[in-house]
Amino acid sequence: MKGYVFHGPGRSAWEDIPDPDLKEPTDAVVRVDAVTICGTDLHILKGDVPEVRPGTVLGHEAVGEIVEVGTDVRTVRPGDRVLVSCITACGRCRYCREGGYGQCLGGGGWILGHLIDGTQAEYVRVPYADLSVHPLPGAVTDQDAVLLADIFPTAYEVGVLNGCVRPGDTVVVVGAGPIGLAAVATARLFAPERIVSVDVAGARLEAARKLGADAVADARETPEQLVADLTGGLGADVVIEAVGIPETFEMCTRMVRPGGHVANVGVHGTPATLHLEDLWIKNVTITTGLVDTRTTPTLLRMAASGRLPTAQLVTHTFPLARMEEAYEVFAGAADTGALKVVLGGPRREVVAPRTV
């Protein structure tokens, strides 16, 4: 089959690779019908995630059809259409029992496209399939569903829920890329008084407006002052960092009010300064986190009922064979206007299932 293989910082290719096989009785093999590219994949290509070894197939988000299952898999079977979650869960360790699937100690967590071969291929092996894939309702298209593999649960859990967004809050989302836009959309579920989106790209700020931001600010033009003006000098109740660079994290800590929350979602490749000389007295809560995807079933139900604006985030589509071009478009978002790119190939004949 074909897959998109990481060969070291700055080097990758869509190339021939071996078909995946079942390795454990809890595995499933999924034929990939739709896949997308994440900002984290770009961090990997830059060398920001050294745990990813050369030769690894990238990608941790997909929609597809089950073609093989191990003998211990109970919740899905060949022919089922499923969402492949970005997080794998053993279901047995301490963290999984507490719903902290992202910190799984039993061989799960973020492993697809990180520690094992991922989803940017024609087929993918998914460990612990019972908890790591989700059967899809027919009302949710592949293109919509693939956005629920990562960006919507990440924005919702690590941004909105960790940030404790409440009715009447002022919420600032720094970064209007896909995660930031999903944070705008899901923060609205809690009826804040206002949502402010901050970015440097005019097209992304316009997208934020369409998704529900009440005000937008250019990050180069002192957005802290806008937030102060909107809140009578108090500051934002919740600030969500959705970029992953020191400057934006430090900006977030300047915009939050005493007693407020800073929820860091961005993937940071370099250290950021924590200005405790200013923050120690302000009762500020700062949270970090890797998504657990425990809310994915809820988000799927909302998508099926038309309550999530997933389609608005997809700006480009490609067949799987144009993976390299899709990466160029996604990485060059400042010029291409890309938000999310979705790739999909023609359906293939499902092979006869095997068991182990």
Tab-separated table of C-alpha atoms in Angstrom:
chain	number	residue	atom	x	y	z
A	1	MET	CA	0.000	0.000	0.000
A	2	LYS	CA	0.954	3.681	0.021
A	3	GLY	CA	1.620	5.827	3.079
A	4	TYR	CA	3.147	9.164	4.032
A	5	VAL	CA	6.445	8.366	5.733
A	6	PHE	CA	8.571	10.621	7.955
A	7	HIS	CA	12.282	10.269	7.199
A	8	GLY	CA	13.649	12.898	9.580
A	9	PRO	CA	13.265	16.670	9.969
A	10	GLY	CA	12.315	18.213	6.634
A	11	ARG	CA	12.152	14.846	4.829
A	12	SER	CA	9.011	12.838	4.071
A	13	ALA	CA	7.380	11.052	1.143
A	14	TRP	CA	4.220	9.314	-0.091
A	15	GLU	CA	5.639	5.883	-0.896
A	16	ASP	CA	5.139	2.119	-0.932
A	17	ILE	CA	5.012	0.502	2.510
A	18	PRO	CA	3.935	-2.912	3.813
A	19	ASP	CA	0.250	-3.549	4.484
A	20	PRO	CA	-0.593	-3.544	8.208
A	21	ASP	CA	-1.392	-6.824	9.967
A	22	LEU	CA	-3.128	-7.640	13.204
A	23	LYS	CA	-0.509	-7.926	15.950
A	24	GLU	CA	-2.730	-8.336	18.996
A	25	PRO	CA	-6.209	-9.819	19.541
A	26	THR	CA	-7.452	-6.305	20.438
A	27	ASP	CA	-6.369	-4.784	17.098
A	28	ALA	CA	-8.421	-3.741	14.100
A	29	VAL	CA	-7.276	-2.852	10.604
A	30	VAL	CA	-9.150	0.030	8.993
A	31	ARG	CA	-9.275	0.966	5.327
A	32	VAL	CA	-8.791	4.736	5.258
A	33	ASP	CA	-11.515	6.621	3.401
A	34	ALA	CA	-10.786	10.112	4.735
A	35	VAL	CA	-7.808	11.570	6.552
A	36	THR	CA	-6.602	15.031	7.462
A	37	ILE	CA	-3.378	16.810	8.385
A	38	CYS	CA	-2.793	18.305	11.825
A	39	GLY	CA	-0.563	21.144	12.948
A	40	THR	CA	1.185	18.551	15.113
A	41	ASP	CA	2.255	16.756	11.913
A	42	LEU	CA	4.002	19.960	10.857
A	43	HIS	CA	5.737	20.107	14.235
A	44	ILE	CA	6.964	16.533	13.650
A	45	LEU	CA	8.343	17.448	10.230
A	46	LYS	CA	10.215	20.371	11.792
A	47	GLY	CA	11.837	18.049	14.326
A	48	ASP	CA	9.879	19.387	17.321
A	49	VAL	CA	8.734	15.881	18.355
A	50	PRO	CA	11.931	13.813	18.609
A	51	GLU	CA	10.079	10.682	19.768
A	52	VAL	CA	8.883	10.135	16.184
A	53	ARG	CA	11.397	7.832	14.551
A	54	PRO	CA	12.334	7.999	10.870
A	55	GLY	CA	10.286	5.451	8.933
A	56	THR	CA	7.042	6.197	10.803
A	57	VAL	CA	3.826	6.748	8.849
A	58	LEU	CA	2.357	10.058	10.005
A	59	GLY	CA	-1.231	10.939	10.867
A	60	HIS	CA	-3.567	10.366	13.800
A	61	GLU	CA	-7.040	11.193	12.398
A	62	ALA	CA	-9.120	9.124	9.992
A	63	VAL	CA	-12.489	7.807	8.933
A	64	GLY	CA	-12.722	4.434	7.279
A	65	GLU	CA	-14.130	0.918	7.188
A	66	ILE	CA	-13.142	-1.980	9.411
A	67	VAL	CA	-11.614	-4.759	7.314
A	68	GLU	CA	-10.075	-7.004	10.005
A	69	VAL	CA	-10.510	-7.461	13.736
A	70	GLY	CA	-8.746	-9.491	16.378
A	71	THR	CA	-10.556	-12.159	18.356
A	72	ASP	CA	-10.939	-9.940	21.446
A	73	VAL	CA	-12.648	-7.049	19.614
A	74	ARG	CA	-16.320	-6.856	20.578
A	75	THR	CA	-17.745	-3.470	19.588
A	76	VAL	CA	-16.992	-3.356	15.841
A	77	ARG	CA	-16.760	-5.833	13.024
A	78	PRO	CA	-15.668	-5.899	9.370
A	79	GLY	CA	-17.814	-3.605	7.256
A	80	ASP	CA	-18.449	-1.063	10.012
A	81	ARG	CA	-17.787	2.573	9.161
A	82	VAL	CA	-15.782	4.162	11.983
A	83	LEU	CA	-13.970	7.221	13.227
A	84	VAL	CA	-10.360	6.496	14.213
A	85	SER	CA	-9.599	8.554	17.312
A	86	CYS	CA	-6.301	10.403	17.678
A	87	ILE	CA	-5.999	8.768	21.123
A	88	THR	CA	-5.718	5.042	21.792
A	89	ALA	CA	-6.955	3.671	25.124
A	90	CYS	CA	-6.192	0.328	26.780
A	91	GLY	CA	-9.173	0.811	29.127
A	92	ARG	CA	-7.457	-0.923	32.045
A	93	CYS	CA	-4.731	1.311	33.464
A	94	ARG	CA	-5.270	3.918	36.186
A	95	TYR	CA	-5.567	6.823	33.748
A	96	CYS	CA	-7.999	5.053	31.427
A	97	ARG	CA	-10.201	4.093	34.380
A	98	GLU	CA	-10.347	7.796	35.238
A	99	GLY	CA	-11.108	8.837	31.654
A	100	GLY	CA	-7.587	10.191	31.122
A	101	TYR	CA	-7.008	8.222	27.923
A	102	GLY	CA	-4.327	10.622	26.685
A	103	GLN	CA	-2.062	9.466	29.522
A	104	CYS	CA	-2.725	5.729	29.007
A	105	LEU	CA	-0.052	3.544	30.620
A	106	GLY	CA	-1.050	0.350	28.811
A	107	GLY	CA	0.404	1.099	25.383
A	108	GLY	CA	-2.110	3.742	24.365
A	109	GLY	CA	-2.295	7.531	24.467
A	110	TRP	CA	-1.121	9.437	21.413
A	111	ILE	CA	0.617	6.640	19.554
A	112	LEU	CA	-0.742	6.763	15.980
A	113	GLY	CA	1.696	8.699	13.812
A	114	HIS	CA	3.856	9.220	16.889
A	115	LEU	CA	5.109	5.937	18.333
A	116	ILE	CA	3.567	3.592	15.732
A	117	ASP	CA	2.483	3.938	12.103
A	118	GLY	CA	-0.399	6.351	11.693
A	119	THR	CA	-3.407	7.038	9.536
A	120	GLN	CA	-1.978	8.862	6.498
A	121	ALA	CA	-1.998	5.670	4.466
A	122	GLU	CA	-4.406	3.446	2.612
A	123	TYR	CA	-4.818	1.162	5.649
A	124	VAL	CA	-3.998	1.539	9.344
A	125	ARG	CA	-3.714	-0.829	12.293
A	126	VAL	CA	-5.543	0.504	15.359
A	127	PRO	CA	-4.648	-1.034	18.733
A	128	TYR	CA	-7.328	-1.458	21.411
A	129	ALA	CA	-10.046	-1.039	18.833
A	130	ASP	CA	-12.962	-1.341	21.251
A	131	LEU	CA	-12.130	2.015	22.844
A	132	SER	CA	-10.154	3.629	20.031
A	133	VAL	CA	-12.622	3.644	17.137
A	134	HIS	CA	-16.182	4.956	17.136
A	135	PRO	CA	-18.985	3.610	14.902
A	136	LEU	CA	-20.337	6.445	12.780
A	137	PRO	CA	-23.977	7.336	12.207
A	138	GLY	CA	-24.966	7.602	8.567
A	139	ALA	CA	-25.947	11.250	9.057
A	140	VAL	CA	-22.313	12.300	9.537
A	141	THR	CA	-20.241	12.525	6.349
A	142	ASP	CA	-16.621	11.386	6.180
A	143	GLN	CA	-15.479	14.979	5.732
A	144	ASP	CA	-17.331	16.140	8.842
A	145	ALA	CA	-16.482	13.100	10.943
A	146	VAL	CA	-12.718	13.283	10.433
A	147	LEU	CA	-12.682	16.650	12.212
A	148	LEU	CA	-13.981	14.879	15.323
A	149	ALA	CA	-10.888	12.676	15.510
A	150	ASP	CA	-8.768	15.453	17.009
A	151	ILE	CA	-9.450	19.164	16.585
A	152	PHE	CA	-12.965	19.309	18.048
A	153	PRO	CA	-12.335	17.115	21.113
A	154	THR	CA	-8.976	18.841	21.659
A	155	ALA	CA	-10.450	22.337	21.495
A	156	TYR	CA	-13.428	21.325	23.623
A	157	GLU	CA	-11.602	19.346	26.319
A	158	VAL	CA	-8.204	21.049	26.578
A	159	GLY	CA	-9.468	24.545	25.803
A	160	VAL	CA	-13.104	25.028	26.759
A	161	LEU	CA	-13.572	22.466	29.545
A	162	ASN	CA	-10.116	22.887	31.102
A	163	GLY	CA	-10.621	26.643	30.871
A	164	CYS	CA	-13.929	26.315	32.767
A	165	VAL	CA	-15.890	28.499	30.338
A	166	ARG	CA	-19.181	29.584	31.940
A	167	PRO	CA	-22.234	31.613	30.924
A	168	GLY	CA	-21.462	35.324	30.860
A	169	ASP	CA	-17.687	34.911	30.532
A	170	THR	CA	-15.360	36.871	28.319
A	171	VAL	CA	-13.375	34.251	26.408
A	172	VAL	CA	-10.302	35.086	24.350
A	173	VAL	CA	-8.961	32.523	21.868
A	174	VAL	CA	-5.417	33.303	20.744
A	175	GLY	CA	-4.867	31.627	17.387
A	176	ALA	CA	-7.502	31.203	14.687
A	177	GLY	CA	-6.165	28.061	13.092
A	178	PRO	CA	-8.295	24.912	13.090
A	179	ILE	CA	-7.961	24.275	16.835
A	180	GLY	CA	-8.644	27.906	17.697
A	181	LEU	CA	-11.679	27.999	15.439
A	182	ALA	CA	-13.014	24.796	16.982
A	183	ALA	CA	-12.504	26.417	20.387
A	184	VAL	CA	-14.591	29.399	19.277
A	185	ALA	CA	-17.355	27.082	18.063
A	186	THR	CA	-17.438	24.916	21.199
A	187	ALA	CA	-17.049	27.820	23.661
A	188	ARG	CA	-20.350	29.148	22.281
A	189	LEU	CA	-22.072	26.073	23.711
A	190	PHE	CA	-21.647	27.630	27.185
A	191	ALA	CA	-23.230	31.007	26.362
A	192	PRO	CA	-20.306	33.321	27.159
A	193	GLU	CA	-20.988	37.053	27.022
A	194	ARG	CA	-18.387	37.499	24.307
A	195	ILE	CA	-15.685	35.613	22.454
A	196	VAL	CA	-12.626	37.438	21.130
A	197	SER	CA	-10.439	35.815	18.464
A	198	VAL	CA	-6.791	36.897	18.059
A	199	ASP	CA	-4.604	36.096	15.048
A	200	VAL	CA	-2.379	37.762	12.462
A	201	ALA	CA	-4.253	36.478	9.388
A	202	GLY	CA	-7.259	38.472	8.266
A	203	ALA	CA	-8.853	35.482	6.523
A	204	ARG	CA	-8.690	33.415	9.702
A	205	LEU	CA	-10.160	36.211	11.775
A	206	GLU	CA	-13.032	36.410	9.294
A	207	ALA	CA	-13.519	32.658	9.661
A	208	ALA	CA	-13.630	33.163	13.432
A	209	ARG	CA	-16.386	35.747	13.013
A	210	LYS	CA	-18.423	33.309	10.927
A	211	LEU	CA	-18.025	30.652	13.631
A	212	GLY	CA	-19.253	32.957	16.370
A	213	ALA	CA	-16.486	35.303	17.549
A	214	ASP	CA	-18.006	38.584	18.689
A	215	ALA	CA	-14.798	40.559	18.231
A	216	VAL	CA	-11.467	39.956	16.508
A	217	ALA	CA	-8.019	41.467	17.007
A	218	ASP	CA	-4.768	41.479	15.087
A	219	ALA	CA	-2.112	39.949	17.338
A	220	ARG	CA	0.357	42.629	16.183
A	221	GLU	CA	-1.841	45.485	17.413
A	222	THR	CA	-1.945	45.118	21.231
A	223	PRO	CA	-5.025	42.899	21.624
A	224	GLU	CA	-4.493	43.202	25.387
A	225	GLN	CA	-5.858	46.742	25.147
A	226	LEU	CA	-8.972	45.600	23.291
A	227	VAL	CA	-9.651	42.977	25.958
A	228	ALA	CA	-9.128	45.565	28.697
A	229	ASP	CA	-11.527	47.973	26.974
A	230	LEU	CA	-14.189	45.288	26.577
A	231	THR	CA	-13.968	44.218	30.226
A	232	GLY	CA	-13.640	47.560	31.966
A	233	GLY	CA	-9.962	46.914	32.624
A	234	LEU	CA	-10.603	43.596	34.384
A	235	GLY	CA	-9.291	41.140	31.777
A	236	ALA	CA	-10.684	37.957	30.268
A	237	ASP	CA	-12.244	35.221	32.363
A	238	VAL	CA	-10.765	32.537	30.104
A	239	VAL	CA	-7.895	32.766	27.635
A	240	ILE	CA	-7.228	29.798	25.344
A	241	GLU	CA	-3.748	29.539	23.801
A	242	ALA	CA	-4.034	27.768	20.448
A	243	VAL	CA	-0.743	28.608	18.714
A	244	GLY	CA	2.180	27.106	20.628
A	245	ILE	CA	4.883	29.778	20.675
A	246	PRO	CA	6.318	31.678	23.661
A	247	GLU	CA	4.971	35.058	22.533
A	248	THR	CA	1.352	33.913	22.383
A	249	PHE	CA	1.518	32.076	25.714
A	250	GLU	CA	2.916	35.154	27.426
A	251	MET	CA	0.245	37.289	25.728
A	252	CYS	CA	-2.418	35.023	27.205
A	253	THR	CA	-1.076	35.502	30.726
A	254	ARG	CA	-1.235	39.283	30.253
A	255	MET	CA	-4.885	39.200	29.136
A	256	VAL	CA	-6.374	37.005	31.864
A	257	ARG	CA	-8.106	38.607	34.835
A	258	PRO	CA	-7.223	37.854	38.473
A	259	GLY	CA	-8.930	34.575	39.309
A	260	GLY	CA	-9.217	33.643	35.642
A	261	HIS	CA	-8.046	30.654	33.602
A	262	VAL	CA	-5.389	30.243	30.910
A	263	ALA	CA	-5.913	26.989	29.002
A	264	ASN	CA	-2.898	26.068	26.894
A	265	VAL	CA	-3.756	23.952	23.863
A	266	GLY	CA	-0.876	24.816	21.509
A	267	VAL	CA	2.025	22.416	20.939
A	268	HIS	CA	5.174	24.169	22.135
A	269	GLY	CA	8.547	23.315	20.591
A	270	THR	CA	10.574	25.858	22.587
A	271	PRO	CA	10.468	27.075	26.215
A	272	ALA	CA	8.128	29.882	27.240
A	273	THR	CA	8.660	32.213	30.185
A	274	LEU	CA	6.227	31.985	33.079
A	275	HIS	CA	6.140	35.456	34.622
A	276	LEU	CA	5.456	34.487	38.210
A	277	GLU	CA	6.679	37.889	39.338
A	278	ASP	CA	3.369	39.194	37.940
A	279	LEU	CA	1.127	36.153	38.256
A	280	TRP	CA	1.847	34.900	41.774
A	281	ILE	CA	-0.609	37.324	43.352
A	282	LYS	CA	-3.431	37.000	40.798
A	283	ASN	CA	-4.951	33.590	41.619
A	284	VAL	CA	-4.610	32.585	37.962
A	285	THR	CA	-5.127	28.947	36.985
A	286	ILE	CA	-2.980	27.686	34.087
A	287	THR	CA	-3.810	24.303	32.575
A	288	THR	CA	-2.062	22.207	29.966
A	289	GLY	CA	-3.175	18.960	28.458
A	290	LEU	CA	-3.244	16.299	25.811
A	291	VAL	CA	-6.745	15.495	24.646
A	292	ASP	CA	-8.370	12.390	26.141
A	293	THR	CA	-11.210	12.149	23.547
A	294	ARG	CA	-13.653	11.128	26.282
A	295	THR	CA	-16.129	13.625	24.794
A	296	THR	CA	-15.989	12.195	21.270
A	297	PRO	CA	-19.307	10.287	21.570
A	298	THR	CA	-21.034	13.491	22.715
A	299	LEU	CA	-19.513	15.505	19.880
A	300	LEU	CA	-20.561	12.835	17.373
A	301	ARG	CA	-24.155	13.094	18.540
A	302	MET	CA	-23.984	16.868	18.205
A	303	ALA	CA	-22.529	16.612	14.714
A	304	ALA	CA	-25.276	14.182	13.697
A	305	SER	CA	-27.910	16.693	14.859
A	306	GLY	CA	-26.229	19.584	13.017
A	307	ARG	CA	-25.021	21.367	16.176
A	308	LEU	CA	-21.328	21.558	15.209
A	309	PRO	CA	-20.138	23.712	12.259
A	310	THR	CA	-17.585	21.174	11.057
A	311	ALA	CA	-18.014	21.778	7.320
A	312	GLN	CA	-16.987	25.433	7.640
A	313	LEU	CA	-13.450	24.446	8.611
A	314	VAL	CA	-12.691	22.365	5.501
A	315	THR	CA	-11.147	24.561	2.815
A	316	HIS	CA	-9.324	22.057	0.574
A	317	THR	CA	-9.881	18.451	-0.483
A	318	PHE	CA	-7.485	16.052	-2.232
A	319	PRO	CA	-7.274	12.382	-3.161
A	320	LEU	CA	-4.910	10.383	-0.961
A	321	ALA	CA	-2.327	10.160	-3.734
A	322	ARG	CA	-1.814	13.953	-3.551
A	323	MET	CA	-0.673	13.838	0.065
A	324	GLU	CA	2.540	15.753	-0.610
A	325	GLU	CA	0.642	18.559	-2.350
A	326	ALA	CA	-1.872	18.661	0.513
A	327	TYR	CA	0.980	19.111	3.002
A	328	GLU	CA	2.346	22.018	0.960
A	329	VAL	CA	-1.063	23.697	0.903
A	330	PHE	CA	-1.611	23.159	4.626
A	331	ALA	CA	1.883	24.289	5.612
A	332	GLY	CA	1.520	27.395	3.435
A	333	ALA	CA	-1.755	28.455	5.024
A	334	ALA	CA	-0.722	32.111	5.105
A	335	ASP	CA	-0.733	32.110	1.288
A	336	THR	CA	-3.306	29.392	0.519
A	337	GLY	CA	-5.916	30.260	3.149
A	338	ALA	CA	-6.033	26.619	4.228
A	339	LEU	CA	-7.799	25.725	7.450
A	340	LYS	CA	-8.340	21.973	7.282
A	341	VAL	CA	-7.447	19.835	4.294
A	342	VAL	CA	-9.233	16.499	3.904
A	343	LEU	CA	-7.917	13.684	1.753
A	344	GLY	CA	-9.816	10.653	0.536
A	345	GLY	CA	-9.419	7.987	-2.088
A	346	PRO	CA	-11.746	5.756	-4.069
A	347	ARG	CA	-13.273	2.870	-2.192
A	348	ARG	CA	-11.567	-0.480	-2.593
A	349	GLU	CA	-12.868	-4.016	-2.348
A	350	VAL	CA	-12.862	-5.069	1.305
A	351	VAL	CA	-10.605	-8.065	1.858
A	352	ALA	CA	-11.797	-11.141	3.692
A	353	PRO	CA	-11.327	-10.724	7.464
A	354	ARG	CA	-8.664	-12.624	9.360
A	355	THR	CA	-8.481	-13.302	13.076
A	356	VAL	CA	-5.669	-13.832	15.543
